[in-house]
PDB file of C-alpha atoms in Angstrom:
ATOM      1  CA  MET A 300     -12.804 -25.160 -42.939  1.00  0.00           C
ATOM      2  CA  THR A 301     -11.019 -28.437 -42.380  1.00  0.00           C
ATOM      3  CA  PRO A 302     -10.108 -29.678 -38.911  1.00  0.00           C
ATOM      4  CA  LEU A 303      -6.427 -29.101 -39.666  1.00  0.00           C
ATOM      5  CA  GLY A 304      -7.163 -25.503 -40.743  1.00  0.00           C
ATOM      6  CA  ARG A 305      -9.102 -24.839 -37.510  1.00  0.00           C
ATOM      7  CA  PHE A 306      -6.239 -26.298 -35.475  1.00  0.00           C
ATOM      8  CA  VAL A 307      -3.661 -24.095 -37.218  1.00  0.00           C
ATOM      9  CA  LEU A 308      -5.868 -20.995 -36.793  1.00  0.00           C
ATOM     10  CA  ALA A 309      -6.440 -21.730 -33.082  1.00  0.00           C
ATOM     11  CA  THR A 310      -2.708 -22.314 -32.558  1.00  0.00           C
ATOM     12  CA  LEU A 311      -1.766 -19.048 -34.268  1.00  0.00           C
ATOM     13  CA  CYS A 312      -4.374 -17.113 -32.254  1.00  0.00           C
ATOM     14  CA  GLY A 313      -3.025 -18.690 -29.057  1.00  0.00           C
ATOM     15  CA  LEU A 314       0.555 -17.772 -29.916  1.00  0.00           C
ATOM     16  CA  VAL A 315      -0.388 -14.164 -30.724  1.00  0.00           C
ATOM     17  CA  LEU A 316      -2.342 -13.869 -27.463  1.00  0.00           C
ATOM     18  CA  ALA A 317       0.552 -15.391 -25.478  1.00  0.00           C
ATOM     19  CA  GLY A 318       2.973 -12.942 -27.107  1.00  0.00           C
ATOM     20  CA  LEU A 319       0.787  -9.969 -26.189  1.00  0.00           C
ATOM     21  CA  VAL A 320       0.481 -11.166 -22.586  1.00  0.00           C
ATOM     22  CA  HIS A 321       4.264 -11.547 -22.302  1.00  0.00           C
ATOM     23  CA  VAL A 322       4.943  -8.093 -23.757  1.00  0.00           C
ATOM     24  CA  ALA A 323       2.392  -6.553 -21.370  1.00  0.00           C
ATOM     25  CA  ALA A 324       3.970  -8.371 -18.411  1.00  0.00           C
ATOM     26  CA  VAL A 325       7.469  -7.144 -19.280  1.00  0.00           C
ATOM     27  CA  LEU A 326       6.264  -3.559 -19.706  1.00  0.00           C
ATOM     28  CA  ALA A 327       4.419  -3.699 -16.355  1.00  0.00           C
ATOM     29  CA  ILE A 328       7.440  -4.854 -14.321  1.00  0.00           C
ATOM     30  CA  PRO A 329       8.739  -1.353 -13.419  1.00  0.00           C
ATOM     31  CA  TYR A 330       5.326  -0.367 -12.078  1.00  0.00           C
ATOM     32  CA  LEU A 331       4.820  -3.579 -10.138  1.00  0.00           C
ATOM     33  CA  ALA A 332       8.327  -3.623  -8.647  1.00  0.00           C
ATOM     34  CA  ALA A 333       8.130  -0.213  -6.964  1.00  0.00           C
ATOM     35  CA  GLY A 334       8.457  -1.855  -3.547  1.00  0.00           C
ATOM     36  CA  ASP A 335      11.802  -3.606  -4.096  1.00  0.00           C
ATOM     37  CA  ALA A 336      14.723  -3.172  -1.714  1.00  0.00           C
ATOM     38  CA  MET A 337      16.393  -0.561  -3.911  1.00  0.00           C
ATOM     39  CA  ALA A 338      13.284   1.637  -4.011  1.00  0.00           C
ATOM     40  CA  ARG A 339      12.603   1.260  -0.290  1.00  0.00           C
ATOM     41  CA  SER A 340      16.174   2.052   0.691  1.00  0.00           C
ATOM     42  CA  ARG A 341      16.151   5.290  -1.354  1.00  0.00           C
ATOM     43  CA  ALA A 342      14.173   6.885   1.480  1.00  0.00           C
ATOM     44  CA  THR A 343      17.421   6.844   3.506  1.00  0.00           C
ATOM     45  CA  LEU A 344      19.430   8.904   0.967  1.00  0.00           C
ATOM     46  CA  ALA A 345      19.255  12.086   3.040  1.00  0.00           C
ATOM     47  CA  ASN A 346      20.447  10.379   6.245  1.00  0.00           C
ATOM     48  CA  ASP A 347      24.069  10.453   7.385  1.00  0.00           C
ATOM     49  CA  THR A 348      23.656   7.214   9.331  1.00  0.00           C
ATOM     50  CA  SER A 349      22.015   3.899   8.620  1.00  0.00           C
ATOM     51  CA  VAL A 350      18.316   3.406   9.381  1.00  0.00           C
ATOM     52  CA  LEU A 351      17.236   0.421  11.469  1.00  0.00           C
ATOM     53  CA  VAL A 352      14.894  -1.698   9.332  1.00  0.00           C
ATOM     54  CA  HIS A 353      14.848  -4.844  11.490  1.00  0.00           C
ATOM     55  CA  ALA A 354      15.420  -4.811  15.237  1.00  0.00           C
ATOM     56  CA  ALA A 355      16.972  -7.690  17.168  1.00  0.00           C
ATOM     57  CA  GLU A 356      14.344  -9.521  19.227  1.00  0.00           C
ATOM     58  CA  THR A 357      16.335 -11.933  21.370  1.00  0.00           C
ATOM     59  CA  GLY A 358      14.228 -11.332  24.440  1.00  0.00           C
ATOM     60  CA  GLY A 359      11.877  -8.771  25.879  1.00  0.00           C
ATOM     61  CA  THR A 360      10.189  -6.122  23.784  1.00  0.00           C
ATOM     62  CA  ALA A 361      11.563  -5.461  20.333  1.00  0.00           C
ATOM     63  CA  GLU A 362      12.550  -1.957  19.334  1.00  0.00           C
ATOM     64  CA  GLN A 363      10.410  -0.367  16.629  1.00  0.00           C
ATOM     65  CA  ALA A 364      11.946  -0.595  13.151  1.00  0.00           C
ATOM     66  CA  GLU A 365      10.740   0.079   9.610  1.00  0.00           C
ATOM     67  CA  GLY A 366      10.022  -3.604   9.005  1.00  0.00           C
ATOM     68  CA  TRP A 367       9.840  -3.834   5.198  1.00  0.00           C
ATOM     69  CA  LEU A 368      12.290  -6.723   4.994  1.00  0.00           C
ATOM     70  CA  PRO A 369      11.102 -10.323   4.770  1.00  0.00           C
ATOM     71  CA  PRO A 370      11.289 -12.201   8.094  1.00  0.00           C
ATOM     72  CA  GLN A 371      14.850 -12.171   9.465  1.00  0.00           C
ATOM     73  CA  ASP A 372      16.662 -14.033  12.200  1.00  0.00           C
ATOM     74  CA  PRO A 373      15.334 -12.581  15.479  1.00  0.00           C
ATOM     75  CA  ALA A 374      18.887 -12.205  16.792  1.00  0.00           C
ATOM     76  CA  LEU A 375      19.866  -9.887  13.918  1.00  0.00           C
ATOM     77  CA  ALA A 376      19.597  -6.132  13.815  1.00  0.00           C
ATOM     78  CA  VAL A 377      19.625  -4.808  10.237  1.00  0.00           C
ATOM     79  CA  GLY A 378      20.391  -1.250   9.174  1.00  0.00           C
ATOM     80  CA  VAL A 379      20.238   0.219   5.663  1.00  0.00           C
ATOM     81  CA  CYS A 380      21.553   3.339   3.978  1.00  0.00           C
ATOM     82  CA  ALA A 381      21.272   4.229   0.301  1.00  0.00           C
ATOM     83  CA  TYR A 382      23.863   5.995  -1.807  1.00  0.00           C
ATOM     84  CA  ASP A 383      24.022   7.891  -5.082  1.00  0.00           C
ATOM     85  CA  LEU A 384      27.526   8.327  -6.508  1.00  0.00           C
ATOM     86  CA  ASP A 385      26.505  11.317  -8.648  1.00  0.00           C
ATOM     87  CA  ASP A 386      27.140  13.450  -5.542  1.00  0.00           C
ATOM     88  CA  GLY A 387      30.644  12.007  -5.044  1.00  0.00           C
ATOM     89  CA  PRO A 388      32.236   8.978  -3.391  1.00  0.00           C
ATOM     90  CA  VAL A 389      30.425   7.630  -0.337  1.00  0.00           C
ATOM     91  CA  ARG A 390      32.312   6.824   2.870  1.00  0.00           C
ATOM     92  CA  ILE A 391      30.900   4.060   5.074  1.00  0.00           C
ATOM     93  CA  THR A 392      32.352   4.063   8.593  1.00  0.00           C
ATOM     94  CA  ALA A 393      31.458   1.503  11.251  1.00  0.00           C
ATOM     95  CA  GLU A 394      32.838   1.312  14.762  1.00  0.00           C
ATOM     96  CA  THR A 395      33.129  -2.347  15.710  1.00  0.00           C
ATOM     97  CA  GLY A 396      32.622  -3.905  19.100  1.00  0.00           C
ATOM     98  CA  PRO A 397      32.193  -7.340  20.638  1.00  0.00           C
ATOM     99  CA  LEU A 398      29.251  -8.282  18.385  1.00  0.00           C
ATOM    100  CA  LEU A 399      29.574  -9.873  14.947  1.00  0.00           C
ATOM    101  CA  GLU A 400      28.935  -7.198  12.338  1.00  0.00           C
ATOM    102  CA  THR A 401      28.732  -7.573   8.550  1.00  0.00           C
ATOM    103  CA  ILE A 402      28.455  -4.889   5.900  1.00  0.00           C
ATOM    104  CA  ALA A 403      27.195  -5.742   2.406  1.00  0.00           C
ATOM    105  CA  LEU A 404      27.034  -3.448  -0.621  1.00  0.00           C
ATOM    106  CA  HIS A 405      24.153  -3.915  -3.047  1.00  0.00           C
ATOM    107  CA  GLY A 406      23.480  -2.605  -6.534  1.00  0.00           C
ATOM    108  CA  ARG A 407      20.419  -3.024  -8.732  1.00  0.00           C
ATOM    109  CA  ASN A 408      21.522  -6.576  -9.626  1.00  0.00           C
ATOM    110  CA  GLY A 409      22.280  -7.780  -6.092  1.00  0.00           C
ATOM    111  CA  ALA A 410      25.158  -7.810  -3.632  1.00  0.00           C
ATOM    112  CA  TYR A 411      28.614  -7.072  -5.013  1.00  0.00           C
ATOM    113  CA  TYR A 412      30.813  -6.732  -1.895  1.00  0.00           C
ATOM    114  CA  ALA A 413      30.702  -7.866   1.725  1.00  0.00           C
ATOM    115  CA  ILE A 414      33.005  -7.455   4.701  1.00  0.00           C
ATOM    116  CA  THR A 415      32.917  -8.399   8.387  1.00  0.00           C
ATOM    117  CA  ASP A 416      34.151  -6.671  11.512  1.00  0.00           C
ATOM    118  CA  GLN A 417      37.250  -8.902  11.388  1.00  0.00           C
ATOM    119  CA  ALA A 418      38.674  -6.528   8.762  1.00  0.00           C
ATOM    120  CA  ALA A 419      38.553  -3.582  11.172  1.00  0.00           C
ATOM    121  CA  VAL A 420      41.681  -1.520  11.718  1.00  0.00           C
ATOM    122  CA  ARG A 421      41.838  -0.150  15.274  1.00  0.00           C
ATOM    123  CA  GLY A 422      38.145  -0.916  15.796  1.00  0.00           C
ATOM    124  CA  THR A 423      36.918   0.843  12.653  1.00  0.00           C
ATOM    125  CA  VAL A 424      35.827  -0.416   9.242  1.00  0.00           C
ATOM    126  CA  GLU A 425      36.066   2.266   6.542  1.00  0.00           C
ATOM    127  CA  LEU A 426      34.803   1.687   3.015  1.00  0.00           C
ATOM    128  CA  VAL A 427      34.763   4.228   0.198  1.00  0.00           C
ATOM    129  CA  ILE A 428      32.354   3.414  -2.628  1.00  0.00           C
ATOM    130  CA  MET A 429      33.114   5.147  -5.919  1.00  0.00           C
ATOM    131  CA  THR A 430      32.734   4.984  -9.669  1.00  0.00           C
ATOM    132  CA  ARG A 431      35.667   3.991 -11.870  1.00  0.00           C
ATOM    133  CA  ARG A 432      36.252   7.658 -12.807  1.00  0.00           C
ATOM    134  CA  GLN A 433      36.238   8.721  -9.138  1.00  0.00           C
ATOM    135  CA  PHE A 434      38.629   5.876  -8.311  1.00  0.00           C
ATOM    136  CA  ASP A 435      41.046   6.930 -11.069  1.00  0.00           C
ATOM    137  CA  GLU A 436      40.918  10.563  -9.856  1.00  0.00           C
ATOM    138  CA  ALA A 437      41.585   9.451  -6.273  1.00  0.00           C
ATOM    139  CA  LEU A 438      44.611   7.434  -7.407  1.00  0.00           C
ATOM    140  CA  ALA A 439      45.943  10.348  -9.459  1.00  0.00           C
ATOM    141  CA  THR A 440      45.701  12.823  -6.572  1.00  0.00           C
ATOM    142  CA  ALA A 441      46.790  10.448  -3.794  1.00  0.00           C
ATOM    143  CA  ASP A 442      50.001  11.128  -1.907  1.00  0.00           C
ATOM    144  CA  GLU A 443      52.267   8.090  -2.258  1.00  0.00           C
ATOM    145  CA  ASP A 444      53.643   8.495   1.267  1.00  0.00           C
ATOM    146  CA  GLU A 445      50.224   8.714   2.929  1.00  0.00           C
ATOM    147  CA  ARG A 446      48.676   5.496   4.207  1.00  0.00           C
ATOM    148  CA  ASN A 447      44.953   4.895   3.808  1.00  0.00           C
ATOM    149  CA  ARG A 448      42.955   2.809   6.252  1.00  0.00           C
ATOM    150  CA  ASP A 449      39.917   2.711   4.004  1.00  0.00           C
ATOM    151  CA  VAL A 450      38.954   0.058   1.494  1.00  0.00           C
ATOM    152  CA  ARG A 451      38.130   1.580  -1.892  1.00  0.00           C
ATOM    153  CA  ILE A 452      35.453  -0.215  -3.870  1.00  0.00           C
ATOM    154  CA  VAL A 453      34.400   0.482  -7.446  1.00  0.00           C
ATOM    155  CA  ALA A 454      30.623   0.123  -7.645  1.00  0.00           C
ATOM    156  CA  PRO A 455      29.027  -1.516 -10.686  1.00  0.00           C
ATOM    157  CA  SER A 456      26.281   1.134 -10.753  1.00  0.00           C
ATOM    158  CA  ARG A 457      25.819   4.709  -9.544  1.00  0.00           C
ATOM    159  CA  GLU A 458      23.012   3.886  -7.133  1.00  0.00           C
ATOM    160  CA  GLY A 459      22.813   1.239  -4.473  1.00  0.00           C
ATOM    161  CA  PHE A 460      22.446   0.595  -0.782  1.00  0.00           C
ATOM    162  CA  VAL A 461      24.434  -0.740   2.148  1.00  0.00           C
ATOM    163  CA  THR A 462      23.083  -3.292   4.617  1.00  0.00           C
ATOM    164  CA  VAL A 463      24.563  -3.631   8.084  1.00  0.00           C
ATOM    165  CA  ARG A 464      23.775  -6.783  10.047  1.00  0.00           C
ATOM    166  CA  VAL A 465      24.701  -7.120  13.715  1.00  0.00           C
ATOM    167  CA  LEU A 466      24.205 -10.353  15.644  1.00  0.00           C
ATOM    168  CA  ALA A 467      22.980 -10.223  19.248  1.00  0.00           C
ATOM    169  CA  ALA A 468      23.960 -13.636  20.623  1.00  0.00           C
ATOM    170  CA  LEU A 469      22.373 -12.961  24.022  1.00  0.00           C
ATOM    171  CA  PRO A 470      19.187 -11.132  25.055  1.00  0.00           C
ATOM    172  CA  SER A 471      21.287  -8.605  26.980  1.00  0.00           C
ATOM    173  CA  GLN A 472      23.004  -7.607  23.707  1.00  0.00           C
ATOM    174  CA  GLN A 473      19.772  -6.691  21.889  1.00  0.00           C
ATOM    175  CA  ALA A 474      19.987  -2.940  22.509  1.00  0.00           C
ATOM    176  CA  GLN A 475      23.697  -2.893  21.675  1.00  0.00           C
ATOM    177  CA  ALA A 476      23.065  -4.696  18.356  1.00  0.00           C
ATOM    178  CA  ASN A 477      20.252  -2.308  17.425  1.00  0.00           C
ATOM    179  CA  GLU A 478      22.431   0.704  18.207  1.00  0.00           C
ATOM    180  CA  ALA A 479      25.370  -0.698  16.206  1.00  0.00           C
ATOM    181  CA  ALA A 480      23.126  -1.308  13.173  1.00  0.00           C
ATOM    182  CA  ARG A 481      21.758   2.231  13.437  1.00  0.00           C
ATOM    183  CA  SER A 482      25.069   4.044  13.977  1.00  0.00           C
ATOM    184  CA  VAL A 483      26.974   3.236  10.780  1.00  0.00           C
ATOM    185  CA  SER A 484      27.996   6.487   9.092  1.00  0.00           C
ATOM    186  CA  CYS A 485      27.120   6.901   5.389  1.00  0.00           C
ATOM    187  CA  THR A 486      28.472  10.246   4.197  1.00  0.00           C
ATOM    188  CA  ILE A 487      29.554  11.796   0.915  1.00  0.00           C
ATOM    189  CA  ASP A 488      33.313  12.286   0.685  1.00  0.00           C
ATOM    190  CA  GLY A 489      33.950  15.914  -0.146  1.00  0.00           C
ATOM    191  CA  PRO A 490      36.853  17.197  -2.240  1.00  0.00           C
ATOM    192  CA  ASP A 491      38.614  18.528   0.872  1.00  0.00           C
ATOM    193  CA  GLU A 492      38.947  15.124   2.500  1.00  0.00           C
TER     194      GLU A 492
END
């Protein structure tokens, strides 16, 4: 075999091997990514309130939290609740206070909506997450004279999770921030509401 023939054969073998490795890597991704944020947050599906996953640690002893997030700002308390829109629209209700509070909605492909406590009406932020079909049904059955205080959001996917971040600017606000991150209501909107 000529040197050029050996080179071509080695190159073809290398390309075939590289192709097999890439196909194997792509097929292994679902098994290797079982610990992503979406999968971890699914454990909170049965809860009616958010679960504290990172406690504020501005001073003193930190409150115990689940701790599966990457390192966060020590002044932040982070709560998470998952949702599945197959059961119906999900209502997120947060009572705001003196601390900065943000709520972000995440789907499989990342965050798709965020809001702060500045959008609160009478101290309450109300979001309703729904599919396009659920949104159209809600519009069709809505009373034109009735005013809604909630913000209706059409989710890009049926499953996702909500993160609540509360900033404790001072050590004395640590417990208040942790409680605010834990107390956000995540409930399924029934047909009677």
